[in-house]
Coordinates of C-alpha atoms and ligand atoms in Angstrom, one line a residue:
M7 CA 0.0 67.3 152.2
T8 CA 1.4 67.7 155.7
A9 CA -0.8 66.4 158.6
N10 CA -1.9 68.7 161.3
R11 CA -0.7 66.3 164.0
P12 CA 2.0 63.6 164.3
Q13 CA 1.1 60.4 162.3
P14 CA 2.3 56.9 163.1
R15 CA 4.1 55.1 160.3
P16 CA 1.8 53.3 157.7
G17 CA 0.5 50.1 159.1
V18 CA 0.4 51.0 162.7
L19 CA -3.3 52.1 162.7
D20 CA -4.2 48.9 160.8
I21 CA -3.3 46.9 163.9
E22 CA -6.1 45.6 165.9
A23 CA -4.7 45.8 169.4
Y24 CA -4.2 42.4 171.1
V25 CA -7.0 41.6 173.5
P26 CA -5.7 39.5 176.4
G27 CA -7.8 36.8 178.0
K28 CA -10.2 37.9 180.7
S29 CA -9.2 37.5 184.3
S30 CA -12.4 38.3 186.2
A31 CA -16.1 37.5 186.0
P32 CA -18.5 40.2 187.2
G33 CA -20.3 39.3 190.4
V34 CA -18.5 35.9 190.8
E35 CA -16.2 35.5 193.8
K36 CA -14.2 32.4 193.0
V37 CA -12.9 32.4 189.4
F38 CA -10.9 29.9 187.5
K39 CA -8.8 31.6 184.8
L40 CA -8.6 29.3 181.9
S41 CA -8.2 32.0 179.3
S42 CA -4.4 32.5 178.9
N43 CA -2.8 29.1 179.0
E44 CA -1.1 29.8 182.3
S45 CA 0.2 27.0 184.5
P46 CA -2.3 25.6 187.0
L47 CA 0.7 24.5 189.1
G48 CA 2.3 28.0 189.1
P49 CA 6.0 28.6 189.2
S50 CA 8.6 26.6 191.0
P51 CA 8.9 27.5 194.7
K52 CA 12.6 28.0 194.0
A53 CA 11.8 30.6 191.3
I54 CA 9.6 32.5 193.7
A55 CA 12.4 32.4 196.4
A56 CA 14.9 33.7 193.8
Y57 CA 12.5 36.4 192.7
Q58 CA 12.0 37.6 196.3
E59 CA 15.7 37.6 196.9
A60 CA 16.3 39.7 193.8
G61 CA 13.7 42.1 195.1
K62 CA 16.2 43.2 197.7
H63 CA 18.4 44.7 195.0
L64 CA 16.0 46.7 192.8
E65 CA 18.3 49.7 192.7
D66 CA 20.8 47.8 190.5
Y67 CA 20.6 47.5 186.8
P68 CA 20.3 43.9 185.7
D69 CA 23.1 42.2 183.7
G70 CA 22.2 43.5 180.2
A71 CA 23.5 40.3 178.6
A72 CA 21.5 38.0 181.0
S73 CA 24.5 35.8 181.1
D74 CA 23.5 33.7 184.1
L75 CA 20.2 32.9 182.5
R76 CA 21.7 32.2 179.0
D77 CA 24.2 29.9 180.7
A78 CA 21.4 28.1 182.6
I79 CA 19.4 27.6 179.5
G80 CA 22.5 26.4 177.6
R81 CA 23.2 23.8 180.3
V82 CA 19.7 22.5 180.4
Y83 CA 19.3 22.2 176.6
G84 CA 23.0 21.6 175.7
L85 CA 23.2 24.9 173.7
D86 CA 25.9 27.5 173.2
P87 CA 24.8 30.4 175.4
D88 CA 26.3 32.8 172.7
R89 CA 23.5 31.7 170.4
I90 CA 20.8 32.6 172.9
V91 CA 19.1 36.0 173.4
C92 CA 16.6 36.6 176.2
G93 CA 13.7 38.9 176.0
A94 CA 10.8 40.4 178.0
G95 CA 8.6 37.5 177.0
S96 CA 8.8 35.9 173.6
D97 CA 6.6 38.7 172.4
D98 CA 9.6 41.0 172.8
L99 CA 11.7 38.7 170.6
L100 CA 9.0 38.2 168.0
N101 CA 8.8 42.0 167.7
L102 CA 12.6 42.4 167.5
L103 CA 12.8 39.8 164.8
A104 CA 10.1 41.7 162.8
R105 CA 11.9 45.0 163.3
A106 CA 15.3 43.6 162.4
Y107 CA 14.2 41.7 159.2
L108 CA 11.3 43.5 157.8
A109 CA 11.4 46.8 155.9
D110 CA 8.5 48.8 154.4
G111 CA 6.7 46.8 151.8
D112 CA 8.2 43.4 152.8
E113 CA 6.0 40.5 153.6
A114 CA 5.8 38.1 156.5
I115 CA 3.7 34.9 156.3
H116 CA 1.6 33.4 159.1
T117 CA -1.2 30.9 159.0
T118 CA -5.0 31.7 159.3
H119 CA -5.4 30.8 162.9
G120 CA -1.8 31.7 163.8
F121 CA -0.8 33.6 167.0
L122 CA -2.0 37.2 166.8
V123 CA 1.3 38.7 167.8
Y124 CA 2.6 37.9 164.3
P125 CA 0.5 40.3 162.3
I126 CA 0.9 42.9 165.0
A127 CA 4.7 42.6 164.9
T128 CA 4.6 42.6 161.1
L129 CA 2.4 45.7 160.7
G130 CA 4.3 47.5 163.5
A131 CA 7.5 47.0 161.4
G132 CA 5.8 48.6 158.3
A133 CA 5.5 45.3 156.5
K134 CA 2.5 43.3 155.2
P135 CA 1.1 40.2 156.9
V136 CA 0.3 37.5 154.4
V137 CA -2.0 34.7 155.5
A138 CA -1.6 31.1 154.5
P139 CA -4.7 28.9 154.9
E140 CA -4.6 25.9 157.2
T141 CA -5.8 22.4 156.7
Q142 CA -7.9 21.0 159.5
Y143 CA -6.8 23.8 161.8
T144 CA -3.2 22.8 161.1
A145 CA -0.4 24.7 159.4
D146 CA -0.1 23.6 155.8
V147 CA 3.5 23.7 154.5
D148 CA 2.5 23.8 150.8
A149 CA 0.1 26.6 151.4
I150 CA 2.9 28.6 153.1
L151 CA 5.4 27.9 150.4
A152 CA 2.9 28.9 147.7
R153 CA 2.7 32.4 149.3
V154 CA 6.4 33.1 149.2
T155 CA 7.2 36.0 146.9
P156 CA 10.4 38.0 146.3
K157 CA 9.1 40.3 149.1
T158 CA 8.8 37.6 151.7
K159 CA 11.4 38.0 154.5
L160 CA 9.9 36.1 157.4
V161 CA 7.7 33.1 158.1
F162 CA 6.1 32.8 161.5
L163 CA 5.2 29.2 162.5
A164 CA 3.8 28.5 166.0
N165 CA 4.4 24.8 166.6
P166 CA 2.3 23.8 168.4
N167 CA -0.1 26.6 167.4
N168 CA -2.2 28.7 169.6
P169 CA -5.2 28.7 169.7
T170 CA -5.7 25.5 167.8
G171 CA -3.3 23.2 169.7
T172 CA -2.2 21.4 166.6
Y173 CA 1.4 20.8 165.4
I174 CA 3.3 19.7 162.4
P175 CA 5.9 16.9 162.6
F176 CA 9.6 17.6 162.3
D177 CA 9.7 16.3 158.8
E178 CA 7.2 18.9 157.7
V179 CA 9.1 21.7 159.4
K180 CA 12.2 20.5 157.6
R181 CA 10.3 20.5 154.3
L182 CA 9.2 24.0 155.0
Q183 CA 12.8 25.2 155.6
K184 CA 14.0 23.4 152.5
G185 CA 11.4 25.0 150.4
L186 CA 12.1 28.6 151.5
P187 CA 14.6 30.8 149.7
A188 CA 17.9 31.2 151.7
H189 CA 17.1 34.8 152.6
V190 CA 13.8 34.1 154.3
L191 CA 14.0 33.7 158.0
L192 CA 11.8 30.9 159.5
V193 CA 10.7 31.8 163.0
V194 CA 9.6 28.6 164.9
D195 CA 7.6 29.7 168.0
A196 CA 7.8 26.7 170.3
A197 CA 6.0 28.3 173.3
Y198 CA 4.3 25.0 174.1
A199 CA 7.1 22.6 173.2
E200 CA 7.5 21.2 176.7
Y201 CA 3.9 19.8 176.7
V202 CA 4.2 17.9 173.4
R203 CA 4.4 14.1 173.7
R204 CA 4.8 13.0 170.2
N205 CA 7.8 11.1 168.8
D206 CA 7.7 13.0 165.5
Y207 CA 7.9 16.4 167.1
E208 CA 11.0 18.6 167.4
A209 CA 10.9 22.1 168.9
G210 CA 13.4 23.6 166.5
I211 CA 16.8 23.1 168.2
E212 CA 18.0 20.7 165.6
L213 CA 16.9 22.8 162.7
V214 CA 18.5 26.0 164.1
A215 CA 21.7 24.1 164.7
T216 CA 21.9 23.0 161.1
C217 CA 20.4 26.0 159.1
D218 CA 21.4 29.6 158.6
N219 CA 17.8 30.9 158.3
V220 CA 15.9 29.4 161.3
V221 CA 15.3 30.7 164.8
M222 CA 13.4 29.2 167.6
T223 CA 11.6 31.2 170.3
R224 CA 10.6 29.8 173.7
T225 CA 8.9 31.2 176.8
F226 CA 8.8 31.1 180.6
S227 CA 5.1 32.0 180.5
K228 CA 3.6 28.6 180.0
I229 CA 5.2 25.5 181.6
H230 CA 7.4 27.5 183.9
G231 CA 4.4 29.5 185.2
L232 CA 6.1 32.9 185.0
A233 CA 3.8 34.8 182.7
G234 CA 3.7 37.7 185.0
L235 CA 7.5 38.2 184.9
R236 CA 7.7 38.5 181.1
L237 CA 10.5 36.2 180.1
G238 CA 11.4 34.4 176.9
W239 CA 14.4 33.4 174.9
M240 CA 15.4 32.6 171.4
Y241 CA 18.1 30.3 169.9
G242 CA 19.4 31.2 166.5
P243 CA 22.4 31.4 164.1
A244 CA 25.2 33.7 165.2
H245 CA 24.4 36.3 162.6
V246 CA 20.7 36.6 163.7
V247 CA 21.8 36.7 167.4
D248 CA 24.1 39.5 166.4
A249 CA 21.4 41.5 164.7
I250 CA 18.9 41.1 167.6
N251 CA 21.5 42.1 170.2
R252 CA 22.1 45.3 168.3
I253 CA 18.5 46.5 168.4
R254 CA 17.1 45.0 171.6
G255 CA 16.8 47.1 174.7
P256 CA 20.1 47.1 176.6
F257 CA 18.3 45.8 179.7
N258 CA 15.3 44.2 178.1
V259 CA 15.1 41.5 180.8
N260 CA 14.7 42.7 184.4
L261 CA 16.7 41.6 187.4
P262 CA 14.1 39.5 189.2
A263 CA 13.1 37.8 185.9
I264 CA 16.7 36.7 185.3
A265 CA 17.0 35.3 188.8
A266 CA 13.6 33.5 188.8
G267 CA 14.3 32.2 185.2
V268 CA 17.5 30.5 186.3
A269 CA 15.8 28.9 189.3
A270 CA 12.8 27.8 187.1
I271 CA 14.7 26.3 184.3
E272 CA 17.0 24.4 186.7
D273 CA 14.0 22.9 188.6
S274 CA 13.4 20.0 186.2
A275 CA 11.3 18.2 188.8
H276 CA 8.8 21.1 188.8
V277 CA 8.7 21.2 185.0
Q278 CA 8.1 17.5 185.0
R279 CA 5.2 17.8 187.5
S280 CA 3.6 20.4 185.2
A281 CA 4.1 18.3 182.1
D282 CA 2.6 15.3 183.9
H283 CA -0.4 17.2 185.1
N284 CA -1.0 18.3 181.5
A285 CA -0.5 14.8 180.1
K286 CA -3.2 13.5 182.5
W287 CA -5.8 16.2 182.0
L288 CA -5.4 17.2 178.4
P289 CA -6.7 13.8 177.1
W290 CA -9.3 13.7 179.8
L291 CA -10.7 17.1 178.7
M292 CA -10.7 16.1 175.0
E293 CA -12.5 12.9 175.8
E294 CA -15.1 14.3 178.3
I295 CA -15.9 17.3 176.2
G296 CA -16.1 15.2 173.1
K297 CA -18.6 12.9 174.9
L298 CA -20.9 15.9 175.3
G299 CA -21.1 16.0 171.6
L300 CA -18.9 19.1 171.1
K301 CA -16.0 18.9 168.6
V302 CA -12.6 19.4 170.1
T303 CA -9.6 20.0 167.9
P304 CA -6.9 17.4 168.8
S305 CA -4.4 19.3 170.9
V306 CA -0.8 18.6 172.0
A307 CA -0.5 21.7 174.0
N308 CA -1.9 22.9 177.4
F309 CA -5.3 24.0 176.0
V310 CA -8.2 22.7 173.9
L311 CA -10.2 24.4 171.2
I312 CA -13.9 23.6 171.6
H313 CA -16.3 24.1 168.7
F314 CA -19.9 25.0 169.3
P315 CA -22.9 24.7 167.1
Q316 CA -24.4 27.9 165.5
E317 CA -27.8 27.2 167.0
K318 CA -29.4 29.9 169.0
G319 CA -28.7 29.4 172.7
R320 CA -25.9 27.0 172.0
T321 CA -23.2 29.2 170.4
A322 CA -19.7 29.8 171.7
T323 CA -20.9 33.3 172.9
D324 CA -23.8 31.7 174.8
A325 CA -21.5 29.1 176.3
N326 CA -19.0 31.7 177.3
A327 CA -21.6 33.7 179.2
F328 CA -22.9 30.5 180.8
L329 CA -19.5 29.5 182.0
M330 CA -18.5 33.0 183.1
K331 CA -21.5 33.2 185.5
R332 CA -20.0 30.1 187.2
G333 CA -16.5 31.7 187.4
L334 CA -15.1 29.6 184.6
I335 CA -13.3 32.1 182.3
L336 CA -12.5 30.7 178.9
R337 CA -11.2 32.5 175.9
Q338 CA -13.3 33.7 173.0
V339 CA -11.3 33.4 169.8
G340 CA -13.2 35.5 167.3
G341 CA -10.1 37.5 166.8
Y342 CA -8.4 34.3 165.5
K343 CA -11.2 33.9 162.9
L344 CA -12.8 31.2 165.2
P345 CA -16.1 32.9 166.2
N346 CA -17.7 29.5 166.9
A347 CA -15.1 28.2 169.3
L348 CA -13.8 28.7 172.8
R349 CA -10.3 28.0 174.0
M350 CA -9.9 26.4 177.4
S351 CA -6.5 26.1 179.2
V352 CA -5.9 22.9 181.0
G353 CA -6.5 23.9 184.6
S354 CA -6.4 22.4 188.0
E355 CA -8.4 19.1 188.6
E356 CA -11.1 21.2 190.2
A357 CA -11.4 23.7 187.3
N358 CA -11.3 20.9 184.7
R359 CA -14.1 18.9 186.4
L360 CA -16.2 22.0 187.0
T361 CA -15.9 23.1 183.4
V362 CA -17.0 19.7 182.0
K363 CA -19.9 19.7 184.4
A364 CA -20.9 23.2 183.5
L365 CA -20.7 22.4 179.7
A366 CA -22.9 19.4 180.3
E367 CA -25.5 21.6 182.0
F368 CA -25.2 24.2 179.3
L369 CA -26.1 21.6 176.7
G370 CA -28.9 20.3 178.9
K371 CA -27.2 16.9 179.6
Ligands
PLP21 C1 1.7 32.2 175.1 C2 2.4 32.3 173.8 C3 3.7 32.8 173.7 C4 4.4 33.4 174.9 O1 4.4 34.8 174.9 P1 5.3 35.5 176.0 O2 5.4 36.8 175.5 O3 6.5 34.7 176.2 O4 4.4 35.4 177.3 C5 4.3 32.8 172.4 N1 3.8 32.3 171.4 C6 2.6 31.7 171.4 C7 2.0 31.0 170.2 C8 1.9 31.7 172.6 O5 0.7 31.2 172.7

């Protein structure tokens, strides 16, 4: 039967549109946005200056190859710029990877509380998202491997994961790669890599360098404080880079983003300040919130997942409303199958202290 109006491809209407973190609280003047894991220190002043300078040349198309930016990333990380592709946020790259490697009926695996962009990208490419259960809010390599079928083409792993904040050590990522058939592409999303302070963690660079079926995606939205510009990059084998370069938008990264990105990634002192701020306040938040009697999932990223009891008046939804009235905007994560939790980004000292104080009040302490 022919439809009486245009129909999107199968899968598209199964997508639950991504709901971004809230950015305002009704009736509250001063708000602290702790809902999207943005940097409380903001971008490097050098990145802002480069952005403003680029604003004088908006009539020009950007360099479609983003060569200056790929060169800068290559210098900072010691990578071959030819194996880097930049995108309008890592979302852009995750979607391009799905489009390039998934066909109708294929499967892509992600974990229960994995980043919501993965099922969206998968369904948008006409493929089927397959969910692998986690163990203690952490990706479980055996569970992922057990779900591989002849139809599996992609595995998405956020390491560390959002919204749980947990990670798996490099040995486990290697074990995952070894267990996958050679034709399955492992996408390691390392959006929070710069925050991790664990000796057994590796973002993915080493694995990409030595395997033909691994790519790593990174972002300028988190530690570089440039979420508004939409900028990300991936590092992959030459054959994957070639495929993505064929299907990406010819000018998928805009001119001010390229300029600001170069300045941001070269300002290692600013990156260090942001990492240090996080290293100080992340453990403080976990400890102080834990002392209130709330469970906090151990996090290595720039946010914490706080679990609330299912008692009337004390639920995550109640806490969210209570905090919202005080201008403290956290993230409800029901969409991540975590209806009893809130995710809080590590904020400024003021925001962190106010949130702990408000939570204490909420619990009547
Ligand atoms: C924030 C985040 C990103 C970054 O997305 P951008 O499109 O680069 O802003 C990627 N992956 C995960 C898991 C994230 O939480």
